[in-house]
XYZ file of C-alpha atoms in Angstrom:
652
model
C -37.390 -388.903 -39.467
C -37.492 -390.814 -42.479
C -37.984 -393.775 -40.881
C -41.029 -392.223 -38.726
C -42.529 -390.872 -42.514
C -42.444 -394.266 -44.201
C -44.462 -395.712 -41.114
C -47.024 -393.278 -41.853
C -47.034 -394.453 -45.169
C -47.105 -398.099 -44.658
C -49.853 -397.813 -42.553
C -52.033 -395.844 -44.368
C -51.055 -398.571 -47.517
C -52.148 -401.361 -44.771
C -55.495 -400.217 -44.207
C -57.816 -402.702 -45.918
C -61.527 -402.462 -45.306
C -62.912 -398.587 -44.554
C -65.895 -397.677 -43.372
C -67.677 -394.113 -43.532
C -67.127 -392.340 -40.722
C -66.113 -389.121 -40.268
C -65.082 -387.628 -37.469
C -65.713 -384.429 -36.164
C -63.354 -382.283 -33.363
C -65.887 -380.202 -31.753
C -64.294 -376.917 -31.158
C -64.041 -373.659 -32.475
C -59.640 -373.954 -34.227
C -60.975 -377.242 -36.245
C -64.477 -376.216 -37.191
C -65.427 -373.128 -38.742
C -68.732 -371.646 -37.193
C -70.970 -368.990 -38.375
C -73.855 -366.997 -36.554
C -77.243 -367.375 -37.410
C -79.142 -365.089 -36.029
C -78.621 -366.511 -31.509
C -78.094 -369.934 -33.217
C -74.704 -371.657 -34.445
C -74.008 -373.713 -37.299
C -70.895 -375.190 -38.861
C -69.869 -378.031 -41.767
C -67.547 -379.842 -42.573
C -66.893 -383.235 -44.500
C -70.236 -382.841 -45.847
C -71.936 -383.015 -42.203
C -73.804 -379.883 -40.610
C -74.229 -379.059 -37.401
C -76.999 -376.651 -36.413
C -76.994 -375.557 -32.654
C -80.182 -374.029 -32.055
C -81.463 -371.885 -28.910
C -84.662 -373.141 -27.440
C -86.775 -371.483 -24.599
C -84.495 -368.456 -22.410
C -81.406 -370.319 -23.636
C -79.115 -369.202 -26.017
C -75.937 -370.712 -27.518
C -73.488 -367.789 -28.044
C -69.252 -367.720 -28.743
C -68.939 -368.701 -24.796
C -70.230 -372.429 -25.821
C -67.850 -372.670 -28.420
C -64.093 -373.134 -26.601
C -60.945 -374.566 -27.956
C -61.196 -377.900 -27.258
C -64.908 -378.907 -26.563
C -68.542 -377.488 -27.724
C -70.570 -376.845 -24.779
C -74.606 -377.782 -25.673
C -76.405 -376.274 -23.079
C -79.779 -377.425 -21.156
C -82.889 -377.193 -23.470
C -81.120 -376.275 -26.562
C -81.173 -378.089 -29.804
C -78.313 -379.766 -31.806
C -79.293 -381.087 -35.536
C -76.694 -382.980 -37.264
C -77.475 -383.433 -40.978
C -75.819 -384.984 -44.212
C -76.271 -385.594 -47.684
C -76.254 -389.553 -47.340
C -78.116 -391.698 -44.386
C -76.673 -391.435 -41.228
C -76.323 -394.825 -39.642
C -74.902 -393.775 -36.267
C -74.107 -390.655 -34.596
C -71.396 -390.969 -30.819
C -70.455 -388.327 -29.021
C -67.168 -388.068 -26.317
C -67.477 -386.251 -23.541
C -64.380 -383.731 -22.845
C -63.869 -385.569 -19.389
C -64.751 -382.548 -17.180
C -68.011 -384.204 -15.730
C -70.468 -382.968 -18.179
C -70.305 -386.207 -19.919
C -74.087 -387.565 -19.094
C -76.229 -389.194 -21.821
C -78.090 -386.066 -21.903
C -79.200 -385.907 -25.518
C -82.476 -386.950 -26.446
C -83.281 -387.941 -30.497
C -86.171 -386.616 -32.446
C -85.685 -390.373 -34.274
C -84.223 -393.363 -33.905
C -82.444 -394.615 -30.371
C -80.897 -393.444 -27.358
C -77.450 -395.646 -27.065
C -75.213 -395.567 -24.496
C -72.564 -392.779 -26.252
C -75.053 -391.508 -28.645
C -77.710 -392.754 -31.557
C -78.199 -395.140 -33.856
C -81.004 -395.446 -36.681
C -81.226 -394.302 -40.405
C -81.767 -390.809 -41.179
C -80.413 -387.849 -43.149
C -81.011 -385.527 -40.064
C -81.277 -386.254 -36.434
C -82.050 -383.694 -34.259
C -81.132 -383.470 -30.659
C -82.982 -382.088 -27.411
C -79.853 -381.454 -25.120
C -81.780 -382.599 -21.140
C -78.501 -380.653 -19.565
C -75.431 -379.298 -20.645
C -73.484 -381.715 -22.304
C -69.577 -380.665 -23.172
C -68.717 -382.356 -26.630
C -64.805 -382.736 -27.430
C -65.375 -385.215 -30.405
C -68.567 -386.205 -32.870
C -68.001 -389.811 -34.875
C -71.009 -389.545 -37.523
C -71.422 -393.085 -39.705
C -72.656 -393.031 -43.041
C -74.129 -395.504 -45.155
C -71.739 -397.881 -46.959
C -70.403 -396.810 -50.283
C -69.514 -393.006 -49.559
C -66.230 -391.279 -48.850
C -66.541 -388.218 -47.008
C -64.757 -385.000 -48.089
C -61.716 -383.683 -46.445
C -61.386 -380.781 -43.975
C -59.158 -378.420 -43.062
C -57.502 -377.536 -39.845
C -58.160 -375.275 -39.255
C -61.064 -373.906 -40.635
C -61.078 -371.420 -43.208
C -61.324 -367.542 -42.039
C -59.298 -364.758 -41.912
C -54.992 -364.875 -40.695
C -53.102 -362.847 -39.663
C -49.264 -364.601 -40.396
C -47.801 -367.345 -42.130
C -50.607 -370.785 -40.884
C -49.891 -374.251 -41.259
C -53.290 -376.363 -42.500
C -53.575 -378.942 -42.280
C -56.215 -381.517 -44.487
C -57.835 -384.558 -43.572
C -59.789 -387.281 -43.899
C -60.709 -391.089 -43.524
C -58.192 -393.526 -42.925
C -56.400 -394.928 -45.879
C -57.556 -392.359 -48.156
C -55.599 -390.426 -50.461
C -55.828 -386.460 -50.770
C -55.409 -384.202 -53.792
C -55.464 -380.716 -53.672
C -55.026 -377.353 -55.912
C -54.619 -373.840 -54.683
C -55.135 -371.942 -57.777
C -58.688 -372.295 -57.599
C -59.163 -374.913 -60.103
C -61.714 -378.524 -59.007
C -58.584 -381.062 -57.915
C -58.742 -384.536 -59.868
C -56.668 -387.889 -58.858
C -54.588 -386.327 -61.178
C -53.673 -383.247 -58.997
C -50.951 -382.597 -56.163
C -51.389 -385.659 -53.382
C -51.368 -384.052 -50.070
C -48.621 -385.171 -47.448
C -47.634 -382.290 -45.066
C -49.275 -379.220 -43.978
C -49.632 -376.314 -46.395
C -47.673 -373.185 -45.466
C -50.381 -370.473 -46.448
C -48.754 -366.885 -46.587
C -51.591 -365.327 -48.815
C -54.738 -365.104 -49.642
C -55.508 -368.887 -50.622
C -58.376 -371.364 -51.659
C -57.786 -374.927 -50.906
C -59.965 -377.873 -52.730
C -59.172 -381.275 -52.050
C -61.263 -385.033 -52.517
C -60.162 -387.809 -50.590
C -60.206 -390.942 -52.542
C -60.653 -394.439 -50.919
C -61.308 -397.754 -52.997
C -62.146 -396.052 -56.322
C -64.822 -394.062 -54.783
C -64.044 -390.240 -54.867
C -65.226 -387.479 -52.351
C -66.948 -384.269 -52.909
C -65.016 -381.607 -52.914
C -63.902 -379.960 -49.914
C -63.304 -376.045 -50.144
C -61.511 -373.549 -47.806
C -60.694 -370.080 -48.274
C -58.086 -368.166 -45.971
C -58.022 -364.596 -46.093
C -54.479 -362.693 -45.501
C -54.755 -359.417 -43.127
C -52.782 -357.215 -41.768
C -52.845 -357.083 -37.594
C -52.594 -354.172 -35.736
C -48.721 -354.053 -33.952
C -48.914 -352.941 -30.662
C -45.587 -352.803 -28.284
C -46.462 -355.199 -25.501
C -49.337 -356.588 -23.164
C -50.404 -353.349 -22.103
C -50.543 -351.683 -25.127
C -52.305 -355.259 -26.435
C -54.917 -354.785 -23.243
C -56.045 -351.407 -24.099
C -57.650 -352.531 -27.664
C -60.625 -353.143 -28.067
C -62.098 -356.779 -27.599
C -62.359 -358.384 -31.317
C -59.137 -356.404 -32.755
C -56.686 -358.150 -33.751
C -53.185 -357.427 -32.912
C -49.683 -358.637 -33.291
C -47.334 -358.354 -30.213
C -44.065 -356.771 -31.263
C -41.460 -357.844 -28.239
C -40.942 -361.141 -26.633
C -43.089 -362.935 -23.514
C -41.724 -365.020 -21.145
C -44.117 -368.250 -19.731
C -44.768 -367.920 -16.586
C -47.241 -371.359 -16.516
C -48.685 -373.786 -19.390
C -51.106 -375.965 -18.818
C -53.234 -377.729 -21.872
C -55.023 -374.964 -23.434
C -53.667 -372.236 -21.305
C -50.409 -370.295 -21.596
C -49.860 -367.612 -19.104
C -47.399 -365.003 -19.642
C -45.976 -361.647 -19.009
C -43.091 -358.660 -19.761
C -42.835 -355.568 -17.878
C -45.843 -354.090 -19.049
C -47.860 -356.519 -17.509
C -49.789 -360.279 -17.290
C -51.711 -362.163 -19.963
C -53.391 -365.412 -20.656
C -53.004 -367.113 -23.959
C -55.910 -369.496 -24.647
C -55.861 -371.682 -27.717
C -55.545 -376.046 -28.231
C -53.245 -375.209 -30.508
C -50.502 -374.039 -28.104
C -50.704 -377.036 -25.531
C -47.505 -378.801 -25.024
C -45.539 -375.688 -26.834
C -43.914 -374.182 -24.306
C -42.819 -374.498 -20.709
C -42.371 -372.303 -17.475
C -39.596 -369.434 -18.453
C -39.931 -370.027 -22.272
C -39.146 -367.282 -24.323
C -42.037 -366.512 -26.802
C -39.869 -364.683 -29.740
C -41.777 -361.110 -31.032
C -44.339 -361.515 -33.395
C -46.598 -363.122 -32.555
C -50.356 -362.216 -32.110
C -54.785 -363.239 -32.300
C -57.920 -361.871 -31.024
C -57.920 -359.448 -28.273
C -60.818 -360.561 -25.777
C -61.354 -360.336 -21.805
C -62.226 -363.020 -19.883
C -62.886 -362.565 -16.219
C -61.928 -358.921 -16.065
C -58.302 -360.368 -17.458
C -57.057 -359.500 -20.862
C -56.920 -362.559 -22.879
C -55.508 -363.541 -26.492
C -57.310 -366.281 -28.367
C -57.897 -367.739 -32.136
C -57.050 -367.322 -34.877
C -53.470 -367.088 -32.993
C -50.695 -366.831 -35.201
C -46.702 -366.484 -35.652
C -46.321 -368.847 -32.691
C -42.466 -369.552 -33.398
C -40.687 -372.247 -30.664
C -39.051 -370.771 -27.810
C -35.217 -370.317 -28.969
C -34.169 -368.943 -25.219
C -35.752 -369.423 -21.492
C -35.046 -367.479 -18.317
C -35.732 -368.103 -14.391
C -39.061 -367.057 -13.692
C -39.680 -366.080 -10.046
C -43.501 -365.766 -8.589
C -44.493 -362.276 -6.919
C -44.738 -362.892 -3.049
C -48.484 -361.467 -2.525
C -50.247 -361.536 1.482
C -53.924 -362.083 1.809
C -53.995 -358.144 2.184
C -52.980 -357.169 -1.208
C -54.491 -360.187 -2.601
C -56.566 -358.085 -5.784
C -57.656 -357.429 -9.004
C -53.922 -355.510 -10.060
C -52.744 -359.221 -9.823
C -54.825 -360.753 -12.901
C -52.977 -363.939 -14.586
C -49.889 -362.598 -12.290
C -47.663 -365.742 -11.017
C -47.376 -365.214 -7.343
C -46.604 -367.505 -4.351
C -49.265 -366.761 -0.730
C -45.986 -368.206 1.783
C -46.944 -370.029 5.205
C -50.484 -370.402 4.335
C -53.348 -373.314 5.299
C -56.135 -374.702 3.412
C -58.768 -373.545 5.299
C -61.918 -375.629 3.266
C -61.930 -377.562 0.535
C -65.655 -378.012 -1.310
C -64.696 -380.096 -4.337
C -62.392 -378.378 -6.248
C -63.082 -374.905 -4.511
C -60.469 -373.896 -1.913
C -59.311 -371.184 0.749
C -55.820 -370.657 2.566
C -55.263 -368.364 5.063
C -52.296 -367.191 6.489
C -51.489 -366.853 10.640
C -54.989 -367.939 11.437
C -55.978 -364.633 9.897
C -59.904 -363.875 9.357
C -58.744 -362.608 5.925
C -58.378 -365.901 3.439
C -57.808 -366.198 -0.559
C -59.896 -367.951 -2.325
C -58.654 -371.042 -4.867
C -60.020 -373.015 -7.567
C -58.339 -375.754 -8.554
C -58.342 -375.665 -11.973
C -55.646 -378.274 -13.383
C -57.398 -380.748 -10.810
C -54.175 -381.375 -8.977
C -54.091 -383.651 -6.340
C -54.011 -381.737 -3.230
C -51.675 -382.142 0.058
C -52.441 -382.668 3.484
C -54.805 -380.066 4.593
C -53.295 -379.602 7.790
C -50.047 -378.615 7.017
C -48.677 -375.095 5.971
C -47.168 -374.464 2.693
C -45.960 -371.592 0.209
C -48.563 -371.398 -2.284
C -47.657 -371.324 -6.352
C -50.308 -370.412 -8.564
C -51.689 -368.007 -11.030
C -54.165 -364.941 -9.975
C -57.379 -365.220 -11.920
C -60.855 -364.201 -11.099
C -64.796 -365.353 -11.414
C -67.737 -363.736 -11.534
C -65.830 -360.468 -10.531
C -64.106 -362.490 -6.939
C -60.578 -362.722 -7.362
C -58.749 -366.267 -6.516
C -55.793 -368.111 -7.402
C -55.328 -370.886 -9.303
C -52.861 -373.390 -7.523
C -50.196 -375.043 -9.456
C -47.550 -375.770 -6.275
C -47.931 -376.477 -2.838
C -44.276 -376.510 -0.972
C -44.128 -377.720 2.331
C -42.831 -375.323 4.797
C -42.485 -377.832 7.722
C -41.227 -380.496 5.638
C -40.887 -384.451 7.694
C -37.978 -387.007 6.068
C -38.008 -390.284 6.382
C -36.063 -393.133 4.782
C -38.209 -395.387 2.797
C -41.713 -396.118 1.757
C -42.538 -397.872 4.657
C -41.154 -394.972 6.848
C -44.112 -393.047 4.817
C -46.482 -395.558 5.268
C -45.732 -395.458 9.512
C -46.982 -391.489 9.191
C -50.981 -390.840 9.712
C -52.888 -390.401 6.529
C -52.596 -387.041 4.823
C -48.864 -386.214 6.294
C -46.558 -385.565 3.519
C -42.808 -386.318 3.756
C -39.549 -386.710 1.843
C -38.122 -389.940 0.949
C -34.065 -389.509 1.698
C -33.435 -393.186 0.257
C -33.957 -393.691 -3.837
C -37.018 -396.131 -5.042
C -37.268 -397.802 -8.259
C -39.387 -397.644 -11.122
C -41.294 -400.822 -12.332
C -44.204 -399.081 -14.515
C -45.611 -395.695 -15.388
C -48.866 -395.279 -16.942
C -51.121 -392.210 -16.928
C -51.530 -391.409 -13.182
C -50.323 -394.870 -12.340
C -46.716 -394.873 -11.001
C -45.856 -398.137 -9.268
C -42.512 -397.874 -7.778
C -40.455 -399.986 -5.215
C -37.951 -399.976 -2.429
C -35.993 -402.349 0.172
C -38.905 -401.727 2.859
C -41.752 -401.769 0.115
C -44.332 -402.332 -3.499
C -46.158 -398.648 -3.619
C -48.430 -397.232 -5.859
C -48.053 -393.267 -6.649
C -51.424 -391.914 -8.033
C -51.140 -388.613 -9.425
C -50.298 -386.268 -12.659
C -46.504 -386.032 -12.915
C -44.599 -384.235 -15.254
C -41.953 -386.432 -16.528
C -42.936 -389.792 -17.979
C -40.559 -393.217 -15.918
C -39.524 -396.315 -17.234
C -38.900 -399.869 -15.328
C -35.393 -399.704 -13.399
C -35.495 -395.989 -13.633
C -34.531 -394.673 -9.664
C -35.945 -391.776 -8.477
C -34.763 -389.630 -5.215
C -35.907 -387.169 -2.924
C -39.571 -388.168 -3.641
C -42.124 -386.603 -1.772
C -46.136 -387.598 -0.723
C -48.227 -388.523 1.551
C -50.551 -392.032 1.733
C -54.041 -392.450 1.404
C -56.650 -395.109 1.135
C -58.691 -395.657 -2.358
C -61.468 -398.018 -2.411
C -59.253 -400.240 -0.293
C -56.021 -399.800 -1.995
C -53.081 -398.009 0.034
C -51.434 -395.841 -2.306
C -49.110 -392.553 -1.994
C -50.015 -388.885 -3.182
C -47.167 -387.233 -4.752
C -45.973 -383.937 -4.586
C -45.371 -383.329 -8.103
C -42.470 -381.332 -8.082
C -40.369 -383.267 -6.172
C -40.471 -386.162 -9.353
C -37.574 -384.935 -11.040
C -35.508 -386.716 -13.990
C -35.033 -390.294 -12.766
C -31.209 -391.934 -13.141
C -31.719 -395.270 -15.430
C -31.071 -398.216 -13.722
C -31.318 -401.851 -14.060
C -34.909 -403.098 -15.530
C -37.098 -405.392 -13.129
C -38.220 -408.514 -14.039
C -41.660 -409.632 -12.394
C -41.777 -412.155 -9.985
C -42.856 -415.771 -11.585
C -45.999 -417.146 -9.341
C -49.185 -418.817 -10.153
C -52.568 -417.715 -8.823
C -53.230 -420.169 -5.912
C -49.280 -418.042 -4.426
C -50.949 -414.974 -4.702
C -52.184 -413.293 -1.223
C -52.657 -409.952 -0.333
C -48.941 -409.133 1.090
C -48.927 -409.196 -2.399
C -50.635 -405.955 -3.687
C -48.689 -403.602 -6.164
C -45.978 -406.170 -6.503
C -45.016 -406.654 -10.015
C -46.086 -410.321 -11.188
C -45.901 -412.597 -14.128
C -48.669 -416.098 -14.742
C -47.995 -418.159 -17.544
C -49.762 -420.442 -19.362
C -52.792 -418.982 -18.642
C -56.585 -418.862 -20.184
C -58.737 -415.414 -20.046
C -62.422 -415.470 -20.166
C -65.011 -413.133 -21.398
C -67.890 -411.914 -19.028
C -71.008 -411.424 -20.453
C -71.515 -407.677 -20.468
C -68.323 -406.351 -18.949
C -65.275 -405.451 -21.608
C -63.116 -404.412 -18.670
C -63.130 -407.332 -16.279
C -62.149 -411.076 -17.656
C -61.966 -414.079 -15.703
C -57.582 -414.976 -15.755
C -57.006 -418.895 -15.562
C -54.190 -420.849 -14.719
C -53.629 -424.592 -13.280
C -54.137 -423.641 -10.021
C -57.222 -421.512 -9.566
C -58.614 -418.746 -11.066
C -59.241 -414.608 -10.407
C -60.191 -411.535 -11.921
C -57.938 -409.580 -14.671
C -59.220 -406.093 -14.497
C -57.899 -404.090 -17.727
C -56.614 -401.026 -16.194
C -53.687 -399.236 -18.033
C -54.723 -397.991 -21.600
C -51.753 -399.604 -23.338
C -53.210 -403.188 -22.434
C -56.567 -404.152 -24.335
C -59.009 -406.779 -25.635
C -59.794 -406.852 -29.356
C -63.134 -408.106 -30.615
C -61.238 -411.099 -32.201
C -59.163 -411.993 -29.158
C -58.192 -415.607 -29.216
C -59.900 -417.140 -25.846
C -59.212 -420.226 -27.257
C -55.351 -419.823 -26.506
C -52.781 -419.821 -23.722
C -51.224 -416.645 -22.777
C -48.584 -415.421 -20.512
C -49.684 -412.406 -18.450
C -47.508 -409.418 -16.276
C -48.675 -406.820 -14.107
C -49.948 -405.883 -10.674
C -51.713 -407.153 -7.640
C -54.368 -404.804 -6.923
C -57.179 -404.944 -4.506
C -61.129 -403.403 -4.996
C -63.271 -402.672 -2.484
C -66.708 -401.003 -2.989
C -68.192 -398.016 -0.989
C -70.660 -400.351 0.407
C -68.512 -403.081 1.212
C -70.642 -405.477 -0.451
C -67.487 -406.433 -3.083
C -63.929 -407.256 -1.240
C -61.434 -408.515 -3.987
C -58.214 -409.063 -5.297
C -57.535 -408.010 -9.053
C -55.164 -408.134 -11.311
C -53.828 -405.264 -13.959
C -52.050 -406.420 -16.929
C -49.129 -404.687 -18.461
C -48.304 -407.448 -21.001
C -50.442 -409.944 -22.569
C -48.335 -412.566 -24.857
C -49.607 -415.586 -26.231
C -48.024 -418.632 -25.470
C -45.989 -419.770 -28.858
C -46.546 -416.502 -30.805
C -44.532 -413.235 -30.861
C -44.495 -411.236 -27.552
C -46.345 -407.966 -27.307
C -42.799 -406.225 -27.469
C -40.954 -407.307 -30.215
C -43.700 -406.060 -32.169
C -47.421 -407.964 -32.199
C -49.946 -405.168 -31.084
C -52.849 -407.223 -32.104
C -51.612 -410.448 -30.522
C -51.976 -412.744 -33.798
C -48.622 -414.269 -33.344
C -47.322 -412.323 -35.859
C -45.598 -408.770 -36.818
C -47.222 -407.487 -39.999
C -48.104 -403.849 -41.316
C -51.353 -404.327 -39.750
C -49.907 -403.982 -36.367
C -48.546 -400.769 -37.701
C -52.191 -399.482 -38.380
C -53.302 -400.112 -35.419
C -50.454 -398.174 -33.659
C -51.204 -395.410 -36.565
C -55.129 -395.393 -35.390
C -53.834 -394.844 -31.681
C -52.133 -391.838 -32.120
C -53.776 -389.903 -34.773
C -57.477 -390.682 -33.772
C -57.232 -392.600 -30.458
C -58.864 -395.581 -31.383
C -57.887 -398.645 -29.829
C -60.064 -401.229 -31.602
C -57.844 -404.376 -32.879
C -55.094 -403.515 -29.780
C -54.255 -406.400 -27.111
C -50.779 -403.921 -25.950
C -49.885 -400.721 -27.826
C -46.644 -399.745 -25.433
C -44.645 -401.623 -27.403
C -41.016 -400.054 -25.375
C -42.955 -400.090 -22.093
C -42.934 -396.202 -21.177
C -46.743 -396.058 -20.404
C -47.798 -394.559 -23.203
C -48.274 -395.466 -27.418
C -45.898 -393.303 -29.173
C -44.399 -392.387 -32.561
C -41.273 -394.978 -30.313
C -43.683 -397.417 -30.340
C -44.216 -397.688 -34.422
C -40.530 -397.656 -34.896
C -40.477 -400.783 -32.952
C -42.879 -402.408 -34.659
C -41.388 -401.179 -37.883
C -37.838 -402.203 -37.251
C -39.115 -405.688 -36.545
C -41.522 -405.473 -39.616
C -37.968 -404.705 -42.115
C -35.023 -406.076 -40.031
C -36.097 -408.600 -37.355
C -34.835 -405.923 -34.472
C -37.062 -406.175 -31.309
């Protein structure tokens, strides 16, 4: 731990240059929003946001979730400050609505967002456009103030806020009401607030001091109330603390569903993803705002006296039939056995049971990748409802007819869409994201598909089940989550030395490694480089998040590439071609990528360390050639210790 906190320190002492940007989380735990009148309005770090209805449409609470602002079609958005604003981007939360759909009252239109030089910009929304973050730019020469997550408002328990604010900047803060100086307490950890308390902090950043930031959180009492029923029968808007222990039936990001004897509930709240798992033990205590949500009694912010889960059980689903398929069930975990996906339309589904004329309807809500839809399965999900028509949620599709065979090329012999269970163990080479690529005696495979445990290269997996598909001309298999269990270590994999005039396309998914190679920019693509070697040339698609191409990447030099064969084809046909995904770019006579050079300078210096800091705590990847420094698919607090161990002791 120590080690982890003096990262966090170097890194913020090895950020040089700053600029002013301040970044906003659009949702309703980080910001603090306030009515006015149908409209919406909110600030924070000296920027305000004023969501405005326009014609029949009117923003209300239901735009303003946990982890995304939803501006709907014909409404208004102004974002004002008290210095020029330079640039104003917008992220999408991924779920579709993510067009440029915004249209300035100044300025330009860009590609994310605006650009121009204004102290207010004001927005015409052309469709609904769901907003996770805001990066607003000020002119040069001003710090912004700190905020406070999250926002200030009424608890109910003990919170944890935290305060933040630009990179590299330093934070002091009072609580006793007093206007903090440099001179007051420097803010490193969350404050513990158990009372009525006012927060002020400035962030200071080269000599040049913030305003300062205020928040006020006001202690109350909640109501106690037994259990879920007794919670249910309150009134929407009270607040109430649950005085017995829940059990976790599902999580899934924002959504915790749980239950007790009394009955079924969904928790919704950011705040809670990645806190508990299925059959968790949620101690007593607990407790936020009593709303409903499709029929369905729901808790939501301000949640409080979330304490981890110090005990788990077995939790078993309900068995339910198409027959007694109802309302009762709401946010109940049940399993529909022997049943058939009767349509899918997108991500709307039905399964029916027996060829019955009676069929449930699904949504499928955690976008899971679904099986063949010709086989039978017992159904896992959670009951839930829309627009007043109950349907299920699928989380688990178990095949009730289930086909073995003994490798992946015993899978690949099956038709398309036939799932089956490989006896023999396969071996890891790389995990990232979706992207499992895994091997065997018979065959290179690609998995695509959310899994639950994260693999590393040599790890061997058993007992993995899927079926194979075809994606944009690349073979790859569809897991069935649940059968990707904890993997046995095994011996790592080196790639397979080859140049580019070897490479064919028996070749695809294998795991390769070019050396002494050049890469080439194209002009107007920042995925897609040209890779170079002495034999011929090809395209270097960059694919996996961990890999990437700073502004100031030396195309001058050699480098030394790893990854995968892949192969593109378009919808149309019209481009057929072989690609390659890098894992690991190293250039040729500096440090590799893993001992500890994220930038790929040749070197190991603190400023690798701020890069890896800029990853995790704001997801910004500008500077990074590889950020997986151990090679687990993903850019970790693991990751920084690398880099830091080889920063004070040479270790790789």
């Amino acid at each position: 731990m120590k080690k982890v906190l003096s990262l966090v320190m170097l890194a913020l002492l090895s950020v040089g240059a700053w600029a002013s940007e301040v970044t906003l989380n659009m949702n309703n735990v980080d910001l603090t929003w306030t009515a006015v009148g149908n409209d919406q309005q909110t600030t924070s770090q000296g920027i305000t946001i004023y969501y405005a209805k326009a014609g029949s449409n009117t923003p209300t609470s239901q735009g303003l979730t946990a982890n995304h602002i939803r501006f709907y079609k014909n409404t208004t958005v102004t974002v004002s400050a008290g210095s020029p604003i330079t640039k104003i981007e917008f992220t999408p939360d991924g779920s579709g609505y993510d067009a440029a759909n915004f249209v300035p009252n100044v300025g330009a239109t860009t590609s994310d967002g605006w650009s121009g030089n204004a102290t207010e910009v004001t927005f015409t929304m052309a469709a609904q456009y769901r907003c996770k973050k805001m990066v607003v730019t000020l002119s040069d020469g001003t710090v912004a103030a700190p905020y406070f997550t999250p926002g200030e408002g009424t608890i109910y328990g003990p919170t944890e806020v935290k305060i933040n604010a630009q990179d590299g900047a330093t934070i002091n803060y009072t609580l006793d009401g007093s206007t903090p100086t440099t001179a007051s307490a420097v803010y490193s950890e969350p404050i513990n607030v158990t009372a009525t308390t006012t927060i002020k902090a400035i962030a200071t950043l080269d000599g040049v001091t913030s305003d300062v930031a205020t928040a006020t959180y006001t202690m109350e009492t909640a109501q106690s109330v037994a259990n879920i029923a007794a919670f249910a029968a309150l009134a929407d808007n009270t607040n109430a603390a649950i005085s017995n222990p829940v059990v976790v039936t599902y999580a899934n990001g924002q959504n915790t569903y749980v239950k007790d004897a009394s009955g079924f509930m969904c928790i919704y709240g950011n705040e809670l993803s990645g806190k508990y798992s299925q059959g968790d033990v949620i101690p007593a205590g607990f407790g936020g705002l009593k709303t409903t949500f499709n029929n369905g009694v729901e808790m939501k912010f301000p949640l409080f006296g979330f304490e981890d889960a110090t005990e788990t059980q077995a939790v078993e689903a309900d068995e339910v039939t198409v027959e007694n398929f109802g309302n009762s069930q709401m946010w109940q975990y049940v399993v529909l056995r022997g049943a058939n996906i009767t349509y899918h339309n997108g991500r709307y589904l039905g399964f029916r049971v027996d060829n019955s004329t009676d069929s449930v309807a699904g949504y499928n809500q955690f976008d899971f990748t679904l099986p063949d839809l010709n086989g039978t399965y017992d159904i896992y999900g959670i009951v839930t409802s829309y627009k007043g028509a109950i349907q299920m949620y699928p989380i688990e599709f178990v095949d009730v007819n289930p086909t073995y065979v003994d490798n992946i090329a015993g899978l690949m012999a099956l038709a398309t869409g036939v799932n089956a269970t490989i006896t023999n163990p396969v071996t890891v080479l790389y995990h990232s994201g979706k992207q499992l690529y895994i091997k065997d005696e018979s065959a290179y495979m690609l998995v695509y598909g959310s899994l639950a445990n994260t693999y590393n290269n040599g790890d061997q997996l058993t007992g993995i089940a899927g079926n194979w598909t075809v994606h944009n001309g690349l073979t790859e298999i569809i897991p069935v989550a649940s059968t990707f269990g904890e993997a046995t270590p095994g011996t790592p994999v080196e790639p397979e030395l080859i140049t580019i005039e070897e490479i064919d396309q028996s070749m695809i998914h294998h795991y390769l490694r070019m050396e002494n190679c050049t890469i080439a920019a194209i002009e107007g693509d920042t995925r897609n480089f040209t890779l170079t070697d002495e034999t011929g040339n090809m395209i270097m698609r960059l694919n996996f998040s961990s890999v990437s191409i700073a502004e100031d990447f030396d195309f001058t030099a050699n480098y030394n590439v790893e990854g995968f064969l892949a192969y593109y084809e378009s919808a149309n046909g019209e481009t057929q071609q072989l690609q390659f995904y890098p894992n690991l770019i190293e250039k040729v006579g500096g440090s590799t990528v893993v001992s500890g050079d994220v930038n790929g300078d040749g070197s190991v210096t603190a400023g690798d360390v701020t890069l890896l800091y800029n990853i995790i705590l704001n997801n910004d990847w500008t500077g990074v050639v590889n950020g997986d420094q151990n090679g687990d698919g993903e850019v970790t607090a693991g990751d920084v210790t690398i880099v830091y161990n080889a920063i004070l002791g040479g270790n790789n």
